[in-house]
mmCIF file of C-alpha atoms in Angstrom:
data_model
loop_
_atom_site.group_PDB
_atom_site.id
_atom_site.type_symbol
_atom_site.label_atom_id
_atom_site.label_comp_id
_atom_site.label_asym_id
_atom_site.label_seq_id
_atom_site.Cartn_x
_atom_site.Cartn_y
_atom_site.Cartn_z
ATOM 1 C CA UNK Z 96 0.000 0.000 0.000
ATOM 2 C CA UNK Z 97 1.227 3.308 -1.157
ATOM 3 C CA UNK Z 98 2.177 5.957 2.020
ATOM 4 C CA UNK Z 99 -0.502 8.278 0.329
ATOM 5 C CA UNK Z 100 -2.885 7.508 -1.670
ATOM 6 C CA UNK Z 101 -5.332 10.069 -4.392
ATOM 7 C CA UNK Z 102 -7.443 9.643 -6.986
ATOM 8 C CA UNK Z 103 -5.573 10.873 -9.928
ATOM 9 C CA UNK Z 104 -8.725 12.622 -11.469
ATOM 10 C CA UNK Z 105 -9.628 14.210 -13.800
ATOM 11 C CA UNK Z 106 -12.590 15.358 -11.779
ATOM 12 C CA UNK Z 107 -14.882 16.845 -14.805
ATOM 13 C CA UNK Z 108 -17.348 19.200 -12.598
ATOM 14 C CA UNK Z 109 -19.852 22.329 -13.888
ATOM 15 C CA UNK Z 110 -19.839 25.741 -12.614
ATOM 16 C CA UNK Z 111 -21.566 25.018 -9.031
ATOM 17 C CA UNK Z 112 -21.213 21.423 -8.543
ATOM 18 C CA UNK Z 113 -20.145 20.077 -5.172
ATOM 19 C CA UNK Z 114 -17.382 17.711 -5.210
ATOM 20 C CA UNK Z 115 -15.256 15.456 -2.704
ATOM 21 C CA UNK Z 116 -11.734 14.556 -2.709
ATOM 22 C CA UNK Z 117 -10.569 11.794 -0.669
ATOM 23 C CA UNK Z 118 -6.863 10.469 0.240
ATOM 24 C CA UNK Z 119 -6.007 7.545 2.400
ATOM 25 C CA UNK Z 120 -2.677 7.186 3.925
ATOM 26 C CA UNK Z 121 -1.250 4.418 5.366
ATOM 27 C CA UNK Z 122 1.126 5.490 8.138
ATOM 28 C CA UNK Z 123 -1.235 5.319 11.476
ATOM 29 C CA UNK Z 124 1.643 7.375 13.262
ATOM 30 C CA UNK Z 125 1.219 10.227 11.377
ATOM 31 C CA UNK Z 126 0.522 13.586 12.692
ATOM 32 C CA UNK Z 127 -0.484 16.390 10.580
ATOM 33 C CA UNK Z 128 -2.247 16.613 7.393
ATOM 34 C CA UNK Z 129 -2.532 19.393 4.933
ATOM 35 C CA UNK Z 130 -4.785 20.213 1.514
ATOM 36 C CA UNK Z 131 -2.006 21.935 -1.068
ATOM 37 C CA UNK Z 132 -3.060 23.563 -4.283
ATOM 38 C CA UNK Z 133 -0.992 23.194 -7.165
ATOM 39 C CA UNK Z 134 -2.157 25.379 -10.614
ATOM 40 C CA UNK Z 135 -0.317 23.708 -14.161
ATOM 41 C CA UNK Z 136 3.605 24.517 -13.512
ATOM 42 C CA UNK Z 137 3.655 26.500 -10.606
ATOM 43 C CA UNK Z 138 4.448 25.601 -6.787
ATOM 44 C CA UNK Z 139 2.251 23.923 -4.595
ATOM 45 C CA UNK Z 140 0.217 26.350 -2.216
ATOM 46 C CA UNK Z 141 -1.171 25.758 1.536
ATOM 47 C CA UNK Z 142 -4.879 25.476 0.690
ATOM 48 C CA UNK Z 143 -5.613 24.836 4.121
ATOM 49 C CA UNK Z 144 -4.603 22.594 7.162
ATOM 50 C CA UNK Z 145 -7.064 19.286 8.330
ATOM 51 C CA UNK Z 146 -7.768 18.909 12.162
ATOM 52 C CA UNK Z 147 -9.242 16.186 13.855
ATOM 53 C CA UNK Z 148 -12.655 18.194 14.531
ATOM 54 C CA UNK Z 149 -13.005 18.543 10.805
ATOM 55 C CA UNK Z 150 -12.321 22.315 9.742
ATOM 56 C CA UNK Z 151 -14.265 25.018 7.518
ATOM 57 C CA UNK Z 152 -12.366 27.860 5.481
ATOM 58 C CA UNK Z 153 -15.278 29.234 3.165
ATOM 59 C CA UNK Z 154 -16.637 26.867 0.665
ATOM 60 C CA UNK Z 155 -13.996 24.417 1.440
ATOM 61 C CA UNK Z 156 -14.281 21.560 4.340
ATOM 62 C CA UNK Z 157 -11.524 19.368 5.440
ATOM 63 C CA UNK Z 158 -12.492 16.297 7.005
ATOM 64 C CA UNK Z 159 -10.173 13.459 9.061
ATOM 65 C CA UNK Z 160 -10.942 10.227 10.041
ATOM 66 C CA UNK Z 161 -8.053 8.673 12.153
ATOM 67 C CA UNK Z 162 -9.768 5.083 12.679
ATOM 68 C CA UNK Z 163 -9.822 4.619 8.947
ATOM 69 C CA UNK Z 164 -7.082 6.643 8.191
ATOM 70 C CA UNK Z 165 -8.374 8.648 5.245
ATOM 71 C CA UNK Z 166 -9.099 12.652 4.872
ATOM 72 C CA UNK Z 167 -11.283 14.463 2.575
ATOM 73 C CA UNK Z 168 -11.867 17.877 1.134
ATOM 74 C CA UNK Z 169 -15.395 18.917 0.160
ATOM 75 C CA UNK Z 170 -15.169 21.891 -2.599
ATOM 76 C CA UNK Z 171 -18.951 23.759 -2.385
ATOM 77 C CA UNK Z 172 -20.192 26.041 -5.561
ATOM 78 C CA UNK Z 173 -17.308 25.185 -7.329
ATOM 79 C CA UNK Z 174 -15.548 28.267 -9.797
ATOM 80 C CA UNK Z 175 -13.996 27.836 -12.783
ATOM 81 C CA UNK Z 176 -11.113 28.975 -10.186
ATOM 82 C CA UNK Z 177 -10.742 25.803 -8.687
ATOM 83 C CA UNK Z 178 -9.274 23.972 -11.218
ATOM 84 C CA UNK Z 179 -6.247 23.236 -10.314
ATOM 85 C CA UNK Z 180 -4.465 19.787 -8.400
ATOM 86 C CA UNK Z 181 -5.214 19.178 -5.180
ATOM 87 C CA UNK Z 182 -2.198 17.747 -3.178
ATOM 88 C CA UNK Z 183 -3.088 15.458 0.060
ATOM 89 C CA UNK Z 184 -0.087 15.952 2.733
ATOM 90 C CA UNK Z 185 0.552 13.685 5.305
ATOM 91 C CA UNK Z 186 3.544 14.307 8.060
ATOM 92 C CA UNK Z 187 5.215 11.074 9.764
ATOM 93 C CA UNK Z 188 7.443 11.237 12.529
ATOM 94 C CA UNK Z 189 10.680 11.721 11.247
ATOM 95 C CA UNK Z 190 12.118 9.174 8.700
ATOM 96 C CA UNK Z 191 13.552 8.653 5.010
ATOM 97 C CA UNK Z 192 10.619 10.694 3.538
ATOM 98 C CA UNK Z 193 11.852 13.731 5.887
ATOM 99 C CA UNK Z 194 8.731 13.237 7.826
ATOM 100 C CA UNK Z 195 6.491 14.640 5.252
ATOM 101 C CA UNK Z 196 4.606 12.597 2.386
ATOM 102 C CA UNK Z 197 2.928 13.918 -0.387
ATOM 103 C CA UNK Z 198 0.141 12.317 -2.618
ATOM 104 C CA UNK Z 199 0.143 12.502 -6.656
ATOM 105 C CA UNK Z 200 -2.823 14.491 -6.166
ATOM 106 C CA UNK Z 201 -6.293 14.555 -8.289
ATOM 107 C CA UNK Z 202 -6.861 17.069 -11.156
ATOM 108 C CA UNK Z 203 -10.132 19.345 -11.013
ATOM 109 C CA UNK Z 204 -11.616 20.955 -14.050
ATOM 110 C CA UNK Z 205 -14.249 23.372 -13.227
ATOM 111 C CA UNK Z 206 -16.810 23.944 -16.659
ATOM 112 C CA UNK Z 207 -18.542 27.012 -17.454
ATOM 113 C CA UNK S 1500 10.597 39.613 -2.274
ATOM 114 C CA UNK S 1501 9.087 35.864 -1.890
ATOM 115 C CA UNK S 1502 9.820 34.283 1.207
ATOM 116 C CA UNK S 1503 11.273 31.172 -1.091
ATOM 117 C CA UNK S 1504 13.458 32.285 -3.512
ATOM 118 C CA UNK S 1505 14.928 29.848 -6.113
ATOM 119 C CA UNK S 1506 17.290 30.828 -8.993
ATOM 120 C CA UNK S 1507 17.248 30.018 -12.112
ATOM 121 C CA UNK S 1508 13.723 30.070 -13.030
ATOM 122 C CA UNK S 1509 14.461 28.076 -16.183
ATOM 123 C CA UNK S 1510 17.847 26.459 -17.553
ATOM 124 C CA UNK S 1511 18.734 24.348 -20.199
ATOM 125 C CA UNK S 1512 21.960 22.711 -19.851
ATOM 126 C CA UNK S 1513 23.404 19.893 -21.909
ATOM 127 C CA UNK S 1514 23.964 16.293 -21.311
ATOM 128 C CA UNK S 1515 27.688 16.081 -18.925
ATOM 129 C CA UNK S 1516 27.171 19.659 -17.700
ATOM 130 C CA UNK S 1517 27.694 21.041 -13.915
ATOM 131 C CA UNK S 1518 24.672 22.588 -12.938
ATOM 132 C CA UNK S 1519 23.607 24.366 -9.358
ATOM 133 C CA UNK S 1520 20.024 25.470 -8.378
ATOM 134 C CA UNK S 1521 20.078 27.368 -5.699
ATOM 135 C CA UNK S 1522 17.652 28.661 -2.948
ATOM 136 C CA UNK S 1523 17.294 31.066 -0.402
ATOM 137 C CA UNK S 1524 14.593 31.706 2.137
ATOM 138 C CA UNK S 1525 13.452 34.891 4.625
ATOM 139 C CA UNK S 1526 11.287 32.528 7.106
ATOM 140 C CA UNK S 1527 14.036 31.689 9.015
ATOM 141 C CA UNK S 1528 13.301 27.809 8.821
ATOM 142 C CA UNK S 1529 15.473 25.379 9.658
ATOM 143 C CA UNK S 1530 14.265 22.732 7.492
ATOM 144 C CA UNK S 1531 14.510 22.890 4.111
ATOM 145 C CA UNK S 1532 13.929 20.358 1.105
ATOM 146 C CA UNK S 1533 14.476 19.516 -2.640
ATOM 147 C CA UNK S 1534 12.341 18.027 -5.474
ATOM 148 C CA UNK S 1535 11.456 17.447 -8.743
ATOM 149 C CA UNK S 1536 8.085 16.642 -10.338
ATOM 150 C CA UNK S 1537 7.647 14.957 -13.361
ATOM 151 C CA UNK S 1538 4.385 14.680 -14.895
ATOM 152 C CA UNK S 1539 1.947 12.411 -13.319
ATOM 153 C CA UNK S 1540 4.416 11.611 -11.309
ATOM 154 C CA UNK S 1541 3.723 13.932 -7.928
ATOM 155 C CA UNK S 1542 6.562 15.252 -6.206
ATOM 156 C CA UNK S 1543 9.706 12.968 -5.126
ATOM 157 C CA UNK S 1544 11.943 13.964 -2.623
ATOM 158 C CA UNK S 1545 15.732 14.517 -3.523
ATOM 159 C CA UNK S 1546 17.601 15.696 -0.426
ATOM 160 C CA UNK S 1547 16.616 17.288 2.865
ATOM 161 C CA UNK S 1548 18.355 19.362 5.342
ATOM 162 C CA UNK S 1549 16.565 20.014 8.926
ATOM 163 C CA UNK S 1550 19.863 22.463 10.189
ATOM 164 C CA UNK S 1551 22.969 23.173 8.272
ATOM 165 C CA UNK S 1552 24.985 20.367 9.748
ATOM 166 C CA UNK S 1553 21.877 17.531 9.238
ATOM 167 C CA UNK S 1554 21.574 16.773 5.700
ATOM 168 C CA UNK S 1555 19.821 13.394 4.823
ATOM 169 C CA UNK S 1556 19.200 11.488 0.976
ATOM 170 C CA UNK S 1557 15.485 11.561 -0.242
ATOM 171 C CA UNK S 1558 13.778 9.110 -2.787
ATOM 172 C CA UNK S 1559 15.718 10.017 -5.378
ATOM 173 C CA UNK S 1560 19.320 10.946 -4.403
ATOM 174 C CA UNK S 1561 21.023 9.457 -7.058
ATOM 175 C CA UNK S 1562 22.879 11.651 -9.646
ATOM 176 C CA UNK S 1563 22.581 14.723 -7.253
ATOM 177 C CA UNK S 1564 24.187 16.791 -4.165
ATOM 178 C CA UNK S 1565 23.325 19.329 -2.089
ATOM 179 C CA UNK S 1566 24.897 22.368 -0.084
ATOM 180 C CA UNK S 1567 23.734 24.039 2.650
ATOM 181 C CA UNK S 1568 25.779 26.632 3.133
ATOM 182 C CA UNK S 1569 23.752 28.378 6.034
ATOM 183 C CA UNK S 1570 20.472 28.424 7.427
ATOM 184 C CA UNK S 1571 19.241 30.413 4.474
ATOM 185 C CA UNK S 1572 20.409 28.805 1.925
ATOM 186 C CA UNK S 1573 20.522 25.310 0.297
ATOM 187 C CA UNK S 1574 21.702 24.343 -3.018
ATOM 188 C CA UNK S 1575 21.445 21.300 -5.619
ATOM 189 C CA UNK S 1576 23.761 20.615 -7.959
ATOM 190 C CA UNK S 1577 23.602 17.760 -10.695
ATOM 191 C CA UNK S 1578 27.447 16.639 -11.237
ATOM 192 C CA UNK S 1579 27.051 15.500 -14.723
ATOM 193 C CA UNK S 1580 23.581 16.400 -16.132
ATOM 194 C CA UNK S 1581 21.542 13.535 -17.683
ATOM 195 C CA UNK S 1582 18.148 13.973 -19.798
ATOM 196 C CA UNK S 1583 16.230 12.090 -17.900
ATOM 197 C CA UNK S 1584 16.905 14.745 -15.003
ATOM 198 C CA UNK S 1585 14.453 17.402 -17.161
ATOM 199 C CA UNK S 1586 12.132 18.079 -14.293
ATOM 200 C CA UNK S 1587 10.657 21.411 -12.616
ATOM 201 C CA UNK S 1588 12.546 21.587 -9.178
ATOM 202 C CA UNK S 1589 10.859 23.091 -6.248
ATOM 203 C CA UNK S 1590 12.963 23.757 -2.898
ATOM 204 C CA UNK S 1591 10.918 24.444 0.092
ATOM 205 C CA UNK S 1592 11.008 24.709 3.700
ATOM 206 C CA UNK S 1593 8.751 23.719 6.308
ATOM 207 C CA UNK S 1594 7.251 24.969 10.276
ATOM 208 C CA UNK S 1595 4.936 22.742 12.125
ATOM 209 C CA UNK S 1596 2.124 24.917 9.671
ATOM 210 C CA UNK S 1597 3.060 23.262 6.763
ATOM 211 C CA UNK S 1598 5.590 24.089 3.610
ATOM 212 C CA UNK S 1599 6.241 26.795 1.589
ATOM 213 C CA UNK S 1600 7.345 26.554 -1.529
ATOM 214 C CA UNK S 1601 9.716 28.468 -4.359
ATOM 215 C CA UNK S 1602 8.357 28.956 -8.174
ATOM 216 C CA UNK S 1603 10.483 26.205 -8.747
ATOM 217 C CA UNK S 1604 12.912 26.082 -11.813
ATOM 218 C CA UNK S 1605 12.210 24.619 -15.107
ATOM 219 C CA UNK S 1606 15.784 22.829 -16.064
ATOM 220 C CA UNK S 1607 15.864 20.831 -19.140
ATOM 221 C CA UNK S 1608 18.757 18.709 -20.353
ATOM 222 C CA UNK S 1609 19.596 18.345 -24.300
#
């Protein structure tokens, strides 16, 4: 089992659609998780952090689930601005991966 | 000025040549990391440094070295450039908030 795992996408949405991202990682020491944004050839961005509780930021909702090891994002009213990769982030205590993990991430393309 | 700063933003070098990509950051991290993304591929780890005296082989060490010359600054190098090493290369460095990364730098080897 890969350390972190995405759907690769695409995810084909319209203008407005709700949509779900999930990533499942396979580490159960790990300690923090992170959403990252990554638009075509530039650097990944924060898009926001994942707590335990579950977290809002806007139209946006990160979700964790520790027992089965997976989080989620949940993109409301999605814009033509969301398209972009979405990057799940995992952190590990330290080890060969310098304690932090990324997934391949899952394409979104927003339609008019 | 970015608080990641990598240099150059794109480089094409040819197959055998010394190259150096360096980086430079203003958060005052101690940690700081290297690597290249290929498409569909996601991002591998080449070399991370969490102080200047700690530096530690990623994924995919092979074929490259690093520098870091102080707390602000870490540099790969690629002693003898192959094509296969045509990548965008992001350096970045991390708090317990997360990463932040540079614009990354296109190289390409002919």
């Amino acid at each position: 089992r890969k350390e972190v795992e995405q759907d690769p996408g695409p995810f084909n949405v319209p203008e407005g659609a709700t949509v779900a991202f999930n990533c499942t990682y396979s580490n159960s020491a790990s300690q923090s998780f992170f959403w990252y944004r990554q638009d075509c050839r530039k650097e990944p961005k924060l898009l926001m952090s994942v707590y335990s509780s579950g977290n809002e930021d806007g139209r946006f909702t990160a979700q964790l689930n520790r027992a089965s090891q997976y989080i989620s994002l949940l993109i409301r009213d999605s814009k033509l601005s969301d398209s972009a990769t979405y990057l799940c982030v995992v952190t590990f205590p330290r080890g060969s991966q310098g304690n932090l993990i990324f997934g391949k991430g899952t394409k979104l393309s927003v339609k008019p | 000025d970015a608080d990641v700063t990598q240099t150059p933003r794109n480089r094409i070098t040819k197959t055998g040549k010394r190259i150096m990509l360096e980086c430079s950051q203003t958060k005052g991290h101690d940690r700081m990391y290297w690597y290249r993304q290929d498409p569909g591929l996601g991002l591998q780890l080449i070399y991370y440094s969490f102080d200047v005296k700690d530096i530690n082989k990623g994924e995919i060490s092979d074929g490259y070295s690093v520098s870091r010359q102080a707390q602000a600054k870490f540099s790969l190098s690629l002693e003898s450039a192959i094509p296969n090493q045509t990548a965008l290369y992001f350096c970045a460095t991390a708090w317990y908030d997360g990463y932040t990364f540079g614009s990354g730098t296109r190289l390409t080897v002919v």
